[in-house]
Backbone as numpy.savetxt, mean C-alpha at the origin, in Angstrom:
# Nx Ny Nz CAx CAy CAz Cx Cy Cz
-18.00 11.61 15.73 -17.14 10.59 16.34 -17.70 10.18 17.69
-17.47 8.93 18.05 -18.03 8.40 19.29 -16.96 7.68 20.09
-16.82 8.08 21.38 -15.88 7.40 22.26 -16.30 5.95 22.48
-17.61 5.71 22.55 -18.12 4.36 22.76 -17.83 3.45 21.56
-17.69 4.05 20.40 -17.31 3.26 19.22 -15.79 3.09 19.16
-15.08 4.15 19.53 -13.61 4.12 19.43 -12.98 3.10 20.38
-13.41 3.08 21.64 -12.71 2.27 22.64 -12.73 0.77 22.34
-13.90 0.16 22.07 -13.87 -1.27 21.77 -13.11 -1.59 20.48
-13.23 -0.73 19.48 -12.48 -0.95 18.25 -10.97 -0.87 18.51
-10.58 0.13 19.28 -9.15 0.30 19.57 -8.61 -0.91 20.31
-9.38 -1.42 21.26 -8.95 -2.60 22.01 -8.80 -3.81 21.09
-9.77 -4.03 20.21 -9.70 -5.17 19.29 -8.53 -5.03 18.31
-8.33 -3.80 17.82 -7.20 -3.56 16.91 -5.88 -3.81 17.62
-5.77 -3.35 18.87 -4.54 -3.55 19.64 -4.26 -5.04 19.84
-5.29 -5.80 20.17 -5.12 -7.25 20.35 -4.68 -7.90 19.05
-5.31 -7.48 17.94 -4.97 -8.08 16.65 -3.54 -7.73 16.22
-3.10 -6.53 16.57 -1.73 -6.13 16.25 -0.74 -6.97 17.06
-1.06 -7.25 18.31 -0.20 -8.12 19.12 -0.12 -9.50 18.48
-1.27 -10.00 18.00 -1.28 -11.29 17.28 -0.35 -11.22 16.07
-0.41 -10.10 15.35 0.45 -9.93 14.18 1.92 -9.90 14.53
2.26 -9.17 15.60 3.66 -9.09 16.02 4.18 -10.46 16.45
3.36 -11.21 17.17 3.77 -12.55 17.59 3.95 -13.47 16.38
3.06 -13.32 15.41 3.17 -14.14 14.20 4.46 -13.84 13.44
4.75 -12.54 13.31 5.97 -12.13 12.60 7.21 -12.64 13.32
7.18 -12.58 14.66 8.36 -12.97 15.43 8.53 -14.47 15.60
7.41 -15.21 15.71 7.50 -16.62 16.06 7.21 -17.58 14.91
6.28 -17.21 14.02 5.86 -18.13 12.98 6.55 -17.85 11.64
6.67 -16.57 11.27 7.25 -16.21 9.98 8.61 -16.86 9.73
9.53 -16.85 10.72 10.87 -17.40 10.43 10.84 -18.87 10.03
9.82 -19.61 10.43 9.76 -21.05 10.13 8.77 -21.37 9.02
7.97 -20.39 8.61 6.89 -20.66 7.66 7.40 -20.63 6.22
6.72 -21.37 5.36 7.01 -21.33 3.93 6.52 -20.01 3.35
6.98 -19.69 2.15 6.53 -18.46 1.51 5.04 -18.44 1.29
4.47 -19.59 0.94 3.02 -19.66 0.71 2.24 -19.41 2.00
2.72 -19.99 3.10 2.03 -19.79 4.38 2.14 -18.34 4.83
3.31 -17.73 4.68 3.47 -16.32 5.05 2.53 -15.44 4.24
2.42 -15.73 2.95 1.53 -14.95 2.09 0.08 -15.08 2.54
-0.34 -16.29 2.86 -1.71 -16.52 3.33 -1.97 -15.79 4.64
-1.02 -15.88 5.57 -1.17 -15.19 6.85 -1.24 -13.69 6.66
-0.39 -13.17 5.79 -0.36 -11.73 5.52 -1.69 -11.24 4.98
-2.23 -11.97 4.01 -3.49 -11.58 3.39 -4.64 -11.63 4.40
-4.75 -12.72 5.14 -5.85 -12.87 6.10 -5.73 -11.88 7.25
-4.50 -11.66 7.71 -4.32 -10.72 8.82 -4.70 -9.31 8.38
-4.29 -8.92 7.18 -4.60 -7.58 6.68 -6.09 -7.37 6.50
-6.77 -8.39 5.99 -8.23 -8.28 5.81 -8.94 -8.12 7.15
-8.50 -8.88 8.14 -9.13 -8.77 9.45 -8.84 -7.42 10.09
-7.63 -6.89 9.90 -7.32 -5.57 10.44 -8.26 -4.52 9.88
-8.48 -4.54 8.57 -9.38 -3.58 7.96 -10.81 -3.75 8.49
-11.21 -4.99 8.71 -12.54 -5.25 9.26 -12.66 -4.67 10.66
-11.66 -4.88 11.49 -11.69 -4.37 12.86 -11.63 -2.85 12.89
-11.00 -2.25 11.89 -10.95 -0.78 11.79 -12.25 -0.20 11.26
-13.17 -1.05 10.83 -14.43 -0.57 10.30 -14.36 -0.11 8.86
-13.34 -0.58 8.13 -13.16 -0.18 6.73 -13.71 -1.26 5.81
-14.63 -0.87 4.95 -15.13 -1.78 3.93 -14.32 -1.57 2.66
-13.73 -2.62 2.16 -12.88 -2.55 0.97 -13.61 -3.16 -0.21
-13.73 -2.39 -1.30 -14.32 -2.91 -2.53 -13.25 -2.91 -3.62
-13.21 -3.98 -4.38 -12.17 -4.17 -5.40 -12.82 -4.26 -6.77
-12.26 -3.54 -7.74 -12.71 -3.64 -9.12 -11.49 -3.77 -10.03
-11.72 -4.18 -11.26 -10.61 -4.43 -12.17 -10.09 -5.85 -12.01
-8.96 -6.11 -12.65 -8.37 -7.45 -12.66 -6.98 -7.42 -12.04
-6.88 -7.64 -10.72 -5.55 -7.64 -10.09 -4.72 -8.83 -10.55
-3.42 -8.60 -10.72 -2.50 -9.69 -11.02 -2.24 -10.46 -9.72
-2.78 -11.65 -9.64 -2.69 -12.43 -8.41 -1.54 -13.43 -8.41
-0.87 -13.58 -9.56 0.23 -14.54 -9.64 1.37 -13.95 -10.45
2.57 -14.36 -10.13 3.74 -13.94 -10.89 4.25 -12.58 -10.47
5.46 -12.22 -10.93 6.06 -10.94 -10.53 5.31 -9.75 -11.11
5.02 -8.78 -10.27 4.33 -7.57 -10.71 4.66 -6.45 -9.74
4.75 -5.23 -10.27 4.87 -4.05 -9.42 3.51 -3.36 -9.40
2.93 -3.24 -8.21 1.67 -2.52 -8.02 2.01 -1.08 -7.67
1.57 -0.15 -8.50 1.88 1.27 -8.34 0.60 2.00 -7.97
0.58 2.65 -6.81 -0.67 3.25 -6.32 -0.46 4.65 -5.79
-1.53 5.44 -5.79 -1.52 6.71 -5.06 -1.55 6.41 -3.57
-1.09 7.37 -2.77 -0.86 7.12 -1.34 -1.66 8.12 -0.52
-2.57 7.60 0.31 -3.46 8.46 1.10 -3.25 8.26 2.60
-3.02 7.02 3.03 -2.99 6.72 4.46 -2.10 5.51 4.73
-1.81 5.31 6.01 -1.07 4.11 6.41 -1.85 2.83 6.11
-3.17 2.94 5.98 -3.96 1.73 5.72 -3.79 1.22 4.29
-3.23 2.03 3.39 -3.07 1.62 1.99 -2.34 0.29 1.89
-1.29 0.14 2.69 -0.49 -1.09 2.66 -1.36 -2.31 2.97
-2.19 -2.19 3.98 -2.98 -3.34 4.42 -4.18 -3.58 3.50
-4.70 -2.51 2.91 -5.77 -2.66 1.92 -5.27 -3.50 0.74
-4.09 -3.16 0.22 -3.54 -3.89 -0.92 -3.09 -5.30 -0.53
-2.53 -5.43 0.67 -2.12 -6.76 1.14 -3.31 -7.70 1.27
-4.49 -7.15 1.52 -5.68 -7.97 1.62 -6.12 -8.55 0.28
-5.63 -7.96 -0.81 -5.93 -8.47 -2.15 -4.85 -9.45 -2.59
-3.60 -9.01 -2.50 -2.46 -9.89 -2.79 -1.31 -9.51 -1.87
-0.73 -10.46 -1.16 0.41 -10.17 -0.30 1.52 -9.49 -1.12
1.99 -8.36 -0.61 2.88 -7.49 -1.37 4.00 -6.98 -0.49
5.22 -6.97 -1.03 6.35 -6.36 -0.34 6.43 -4.90 -0.78
6.29 -3.98 0.15 6.23 -2.57 -0.20 7.57 -1.88 -0.07
7.70 -0.81 -0.83 8.83 0.10 -0.70 8.37 1.26 0.16
9.12 1.60 1.20 8.70 2.66 2.12 9.92 3.46 2.58
9.68 4.71 2.94 10.77 5.54 3.46 11.26 4.97 4.78
12.54 5.13 5.03 13.19 4.45 6.15 12.66 4.86 7.51
12.14 6.09 7.65 11.69 6.53 8.96 10.43 5.79 9.42
9.70 5.14 8.48 8.53 4.35 8.87 8.94 3.17 9.73
10.16 2.67 9.52 10.65 1.54 10.30 10.61 1.86 11.80
10.80 3.13 12.16 10.83 3.52 13.56 9.48 3.84 14.16
8.41 3.80 13.36 7.08 4.06 13.90 6.71 2.95 14.87
6.15 3.31 16.02 5.68 2.27 16.95 4.62 1.40 16.28
4.73 0.12 16.46 3.76 -0.89 16.04 3.68 -1.02 14.52
3.21 0.02 13.81 3.04 -0.07 12.37 4.38 -0.35 11.71
5.42 0.35 12.14 6.75 0.14 11.58 7.25 -1.27 11.81
7.00 -1.80 13.00 7.44 -3.16 13.32 6.70 -4.18 12.44
5.41 -3.94 12.25 4.62 -4.88 11.45 5.08 -4.90 9.99
5.21 -3.72 9.39 5.56 -3.69 7.97 6.99 -4.18 7.75
7.86 -3.95 8.72 9.22 -4.48 8.61 9.20 -6.00 8.64
8.43 -6.56 9.56 8.34 -8.01 9.66 7.69 -8.65 8.45
6.86 -7.89 7.75 6.16 -8.42 6.57 7.01 -8.32 5.31
8.25 -7.83 5.43 9.16 -7.83 4.28 9.26 -6.53 3.53
8.89 -5.41 4.13 8.99 -4.12 3.48 10.45 -3.79 3.16
10.66 -3.19 2.00 11.99 -2.72 1.60 12.07 -1.23 1.93
12.95 -0.86 2.85 13.05 0.53 3.28 14.15 1.25 2.49
13.91 2.54 2.25 14.85 3.33 1.48 15.04 4.69 2.12
16.28 5.16 2.17 16.58 6.48 2.72 16.42 7.52 1.64
15.69 8.56 1.94 15.46 9.62 0.97 16.76 10.34 0.64
16.93 10.65 -0.65 18.05 11.47 -1.07 19.38 10.75 -1.10
19.41 9.45 -0.87 20.67 8.70 -0.87 20.72 7.81 -2.12
21.60 8.15 -3.06 21.65 7.40 -4.31 22.05 5.95 -4.09
22.99 5.73 -3.18 23.41 4.35 -2.92 22.26 3.54 -2.33
21.40 4.23 -1.54 20.24 3.55 -0.95 19.24 3.15 -2.02
19.07 4.02 -3.03 18.17 3.70 -4.14 18.69 2.48 -4.90
20.00 2.43 -5.13 20.58 1.27 -5.83 20.40 -0.01 -5.03
20.64 0.08 -3.71 20.49 -1.10 -2.86 19.04 -1.58 -2.83
18.11 -0.62 -2.75 16.69 -0.98 -2.76 16.30 -1.61 -4.09
16.86 -1.07 -5.18 16.58 -1.62 -6.50 17.01 -3.07 -6.62
18.17 -3.40 -6.05 18.64 -4.79 -6.08 17.74 -5.69 -5.24
17.32 -5.19 -4.07 16.42 -5.97 -3.21 15.09 -6.24 -3.92
14.59 -5.24 -4.64 13.34 -5.41 -5.38 13.51 -6.39 -6.53
14.65 -6.33 -7.20 14.91 -7.24 -8.31 14.86 -8.69 -7.84
15.40 -8.94 -6.66 15.37 -10.30 -6.10 13.94 -10.74 -5.81
13.10 -9.80 -5.36 11.69 -10.14 -5.09 10.98 -10.53 -6.40
11.25 -9.76 -7.45 10.62 -10.08 -8.74 11.08 -11.44 -9.26
12.37 -11.72 -9.12 12.90 -13.00 -9.59 12.27 -14.16 -8.83
11.83 -13.90 -7.59 11.15 -14.93 -6.79 9.66 -15.01 -7.10
9.18 -14.19 -8.05 7.78 -14.24 -8.45 6.84 -13.47 -7.54
7.37 -12.54 -6.75 6.56 -11.82 -5.77 5.98 -10.53 -6.35
5.00 -9.99 -5.63 4.46 -8.67 -5.93 5.18 -7.63 -5.07
5.48 -6.50 -5.68 6.12 -5.38 -4.98 5.20 -4.17 -5.10
4.98 -3.47 -4.00 4.12 -2.30 -4.00 4.93 -1.02 -3.91
4.56 -0.03 -4.70 5.28 1.24 -4.73 4.29 2.39 -4.68
4.57 3.36 -3.81 3.82 4.62 -3.77 4.74 5.71 -4.30
4.77 5.92 -5.61 5.80 6.77 -6.21 5.62 8.27 -5.97
4.53 8.69 -5.32 4.44 10.09 -4.92 5.46 10.41 -3.84
5.84 9.40 -3.06 6.84 9.60 -2.01 6.28 10.17 -0.73
4.98 10.45 -0.71 4.33 10.99 0.48 2.83 10.76 0.34
2.09 11.05 1.40 0.64 10.91 1.34 -0.02 12.21 0.86
-1.25 12.09 0.41 -2.02 13.25 -0.03 -3.46 13.09 0.45
-4.28 14.15 0.36 -5.68 14.03 0.78 -6.49 13.04 -0.06
-5.99 12.65 -1.23 -6.66 11.62 -2.01 -7.58 12.12 -3.10
-7.65 13.44 -3.29 -8.49 13.99 -4.34 -7.75 14.11 -5.67
-6.44 14.11 -5.62 -5.61 14.24 -6.81 -4.37 13.39 -6.59
-3.50 13.34 -7.59 -2.28 12.53 -7.51 -1.08 13.44 -7.73
-0.14 13.40 -6.81 1.05 14.22 -6.92 2.03 13.61 -7.92
3.04 14.39 -8.36 4.02 13.87 -9.33 4.71 12.60 -8.82
5.06 11.73 -9.76 5.72 10.47 -9.42 7.25 10.60 -9.51
7.93 9.88 -8.63 9.38 9.70 -8.73 9.60 8.42 -9.53
10.35 8.51 -10.62 10.45 7.39 -11.55 11.56 6.40 -11.23
12.49 6.74 -10.34 13.71 5.94 -10.20 13.45 4.48 -9.84
12.51 4.22 -8.93 12.30 2.84 -8.48 11.49 1.99 -9.46
10.98 2.61 -10.52 10.37 1.82 -11.59 11.43 0.96 -12.29
12.68 1.42 -12.22 13.75 0.75 -12.96 13.92 -0.71 -12.54
13.72 -1.00 -11.25 13.89 -2.37 -10.78 12.92 -3.32 -11.47
11.68 -2.90 -11.62 10.69 -3.73 -12.30 11.02 -3.87 -13.78
11.47 -2.78 -14.38 11.80 -2.81 -15.81 12.97 -3.76 -16.07
14.01 -3.67 -15.24 15.17 -4.54 -15.43 14.83 -6.01 -15.21
13.89 -6.28 -14.31 13.49 -7.66 -14.03 12.46 -8.19 -15.02
11.96 -7.32 -15.90 10.96 -7.74 -16.87 9.59 -7.97 -16.27
9.33 -7.39 -15.09 8.04 -7.58 -14.41 6.98 -6.67 -15.01
5.74 -7.12 -14.99 4.63 -6.26 -15.37 4.44 -5.18 -14.31
3.88 -4.05 -14.72 3.60 -2.95 -13.80 2.11 -2.64 -13.90
1.41 -2.71 -12.75 -0.03 -2.48 -12.74 -0.38 -1.26 -11.91
-0.93 -0.21 -12.53 -1.39 0.95 -11.76 -2.63 0.60 -10.94
-2.73 1.18 -9.75 -3.86 0.95 -8.86 -4.32 2.29 -8.30
-5.60 2.57 -8.39 -6.17 3.81 -7.84 -6.88 3.51 -6.53
-6.57 4.29 -5.50 -7.21 4.16 -4.19 -8.10 5.37 -3.96
-9.38 5.12 -3.66 -10.34 6.20 -3.43 -11.02 5.98 -2.09
-11.00 7.00 -1.25 -11.52 6.90 0.12 -12.88 7.59 0.21
-13.79 6.93 0.96 -15.14 7.45 1.16 -15.49 7.46 2.64
-16.30 8.45 3.02 -16.81 8.53 4.38 -18.31 8.78 4.30
-19.07 7.81 4.78 -20.53 7.89 4.78 -21.08 8.17 3.38
-20.53 7.45 2.41 -21.05 7.49 1.06 -20.49 8.56 0.16
-19.61 9.42 0.67 -19.09 10.51 -0.14 -17.56 10.48 -0.14
-16.96 10.90 -1.27 -15.51 11.02 -1.31 -15.06 11.95 -0.20
-13.97 11.57 0.47 -13.57 12.33 1.65 -12.07 12.20 1.89
-11.51 13.24 2.51 -10.12 13.19 2.98 -10.07 12.98 4.49
-11.19 12.55 5.07 -11.31 12.44 6.52 -10.29 11.47 7.10
-9.94 10.43 6.35 -9.03 9.40 6.86 -7.60 9.57 6.35
-7.35 10.60 5.55 -6.01 10.77 5.00 -5.02 11.10 6.11
-3.82 10.56 5.98 -2.78 10.72 7.00 -1.79 11.75 6.48
-2.11 13.03 6.66 -1.33 14.11 6.07 -1.04 15.19 7.11
-0.15 16.10 6.72 0.15 17.26 7.55 0.82 16.88 8.86
0.41 17.56 9.93 1.02 17.37 11.24 0.28 16.32 12.08
-0.69 15.67 11.49 -1.45 14.66 12.23 -0.54 13.49 12.61
-0.67 13.01 13.86 0.09 11.83 14.25 -0.79 10.58 14.14
-0.18 9.42 14.36 -0.90 8.16 14.15 -2.10 8.03 15.09
-1.95 8.46 16.34 -3.05 8.33 17.29 -4.23 9.22 16.89
-3.94 10.41 16.40 -5.01 11.30 15.94 -5.75 10.68 14.74
-4.98 10.06 13.85 -5.59 9.42 12.69 -6.45 8.24 13.10
-5.96 7.46 14.08 -6.75 6.34 14.59 -8.04 6.81 15.23
-8.00 7.94 15.92 -9.20 8.49 16.53 -10.24 8.81 15.46
-9.80 9.41 14.35 -10.72 9.70 13.25 -11.29 8.43 12.65
-10.44 7.44 12.46 -10.84 6.22 11.78 -11.72 5.32 12.64
-11.28 5.08 13.87 -11.98 4.12 14.73 -13.19 4.72 15.43
-13.27 6.05 15.46 -14.36 6.69 16.18 -15.58 7.00 15.33
-15.55 6.61 14.07 -16.67 6.91 13.19 -17.11 5.64 12.47
-18.07 5.78 11.60 -18.52 4.65 10.78 -18.64 5.13 9.34
-18.86 4.18 8.45 -19.02 4.55 7.04 -17.73 4.72 6.28
-16.64 4.09 6.76 -15.36 4.17 6.04 -15.34 3.12 4.93
-14.94 3.56 3.76 -14.86 2.64 2.63 -13.69 3.04 1.74
-12.99 2.04 1.23 -11.90 2.27 0.28 -12.19 1.49 -0.99
-12.21 2.20 -2.10 -12.31 1.55 -3.41 -10.90 1.31 -3.95
-10.64 0.07 -4.33 -9.35 -0.30 -4.92 -9.61 -0.64 -6.38
-9.07 0.17 -7.29 -9.33 -0.01 -8.71 -8.04 -0.46 -9.39
-8.02 -1.72 -9.83 -6.86 -2.25 -10.54 -7.01 -1.91 -12.03
-6.07 -1.13 -12.53 -6.13 -0.63 -13.90 -5.35 -1.55 -14.84
-5.39 -1.24 -16.12 -4.74 -2.09 -17.13 -3.24 -2.19 -16.89
-2.71 -3.41 -16.76 -1.27 -3.56 -16.52 -0.46 -3.22 -17.77
0.79 -2.84 -17.53 1.76 -2.66 -18.61 2.70 -3.86 -18.58
2.80 -4.57 -19.70 3.63 -5.78 -19.68 5.12 -5.41 -19.67
5.92 -6.35 -19.18 7.34 -6.09 -18.98 8.07 -5.68 -20.24
7.73 -6.29 -21.38 8.41 -5.95 -22.63 8.13 -4.51 -23.03
6.88 -4.09 -22.88 6.54 -2.71 -23.21 7.28 -1.74 -22.31
7.34 -2.07 -21.01 8.02 -1.20 -20.06 9.50 -1.07 -20.40
10.11 -2.17 -20.82 11.53 -2.13 -21.18 11.76 -1.23 -22.40
10.85 -1.30 -23.36 10.98 -0.46 -24.56 10.78 1.01 -24.24
9.80 1.30 -23.39 9.42 2.69 -23.13 10.38 3.41 -22.19
10.97 2.69 -21.23 11.84 3.34 -20.25 11.05 3.87 -19.07
11.77 4.10 -17.95 11.08 4.39 -16.70 10.33 5.71 -16.71
10.84 6.73 -17.39 10.16 8.03 -17.39 8.79 7.92 -18.05
8.75 7.26 -19.19 7.48 7.12 -19.91 6.52 6.20 -19.15
7.06 5.13 -18.57 6.23 4.21 -17.79 5.62 4.92 -16.58
6.45 5.70 -15.87 5.95 6.45 -14.71 4.88 7.45 -15.12
5.09 8.12 -16.25 4.11 9.10 -16.73 2.80 8.42 -17.10
2.88 7.25 -17.73 1.66 6.52 -18.09 0.91 6.07 -16.84
1.65 5.53 -15.86 1.00 5.08 -14.62 0.34 6.25 -13.90
1.04 7.39 -13.86 0.49 8.58 -13.20 -0.80 9.02 -13.88
-0.79 9.06 -15.21 -1.97 9.49 -15.95 -3.15 8.56 -15.69
-2.89 7.25 -15.72 -3.98 6.28 -15.53 -4.58 6.39 -14.13
-3.72 6.49 -13.12 -4.20 6.58 -11.74 -4.93 7.90 -11.52
-4.34 8.99 -12.00 -4.96 10.30 -11.80 -6.32 10.38 -12.48
-6.41 9.79 -13.65 -7.70 9.79 -14.35 -8.76 9.07 -13.52
-8.39 7.94 -12.91 -9.35 7.19 -12.10 -9.70 7.92 -10.81
-8.72 8.60 -10.21 -8.95 9.31 -8.95 -9.75 10.58 -9.16
-9.35 11.40 -10.13 -9.98 12.70 -10.33 -11.32 12.56 -11.03
-11.41 11.68 -12.01 -12.67 11.53 -12.75 -13.79 11.08 -11.84
-13.50 10.16 -10.92 -14.54 9.69 -10.00 -14.95 10.80 -9.06
-13.99 11.65 -8.64 -14.36 12.74 -7.74 -15.32 13.69 -8.44
-15.06 13.96 -9.73 -15.94 14.86 -10.48 -17.34 14.28 -10.61
-17.42 12.94 -10.63 -18.73 12.29 -10.78 -19.50 12.23 -9.49
-18.80 12.32 -8.33 -19.47 12.20 -7.03 -20.24 13.47 -6.67
């Protein structure tokens, strides 16, 4: 890690985040849905560029119409990596709303927050997601419910799959794989007792960060309705885990 690399990157990222906050506060309320989506995508791509993250995309992402993108969860950057491909409203635990800067940004970008362990909160979030699907939007879900080092995939919580199933939306599994200097790595994973500043130090102070985004075969809405949320969640978990673990074995 290099302080000389960290400081200018941190300054540029801070400036870009201020630009994002001003956009969310001043432009978003007056902008059309198409303009907000364009701003979200371009802003997210530039953020990843300023962080020194090279993003490579494979597979066939659903770029139009209602879809639930279901992905493994490694870091706070996952949201912005996926937003750089298609603007997406994410489901996130409610305490993220209180995070300095990142929480404000994701809230302004339309994140649906949910309180853990509250059944009424799950129902309310499900209704909010249903409205997003009816509007033709993409919704992002990290069904592990927490982050991991990225070498494997933890069990999925199936409850929030129901919103996509009831709305008849397609569900597309997405595998995220992190690399550092050409090798699979957990160096950038946001896990354990690490705080955001410590994670930024790891990310901005080094080079060779890369994220592979693998869009896997989507499950169409009719199939999901027939199979039910438990089977759909199990299928998505298997597909993502196969992509995450198989590639690690090959590296």
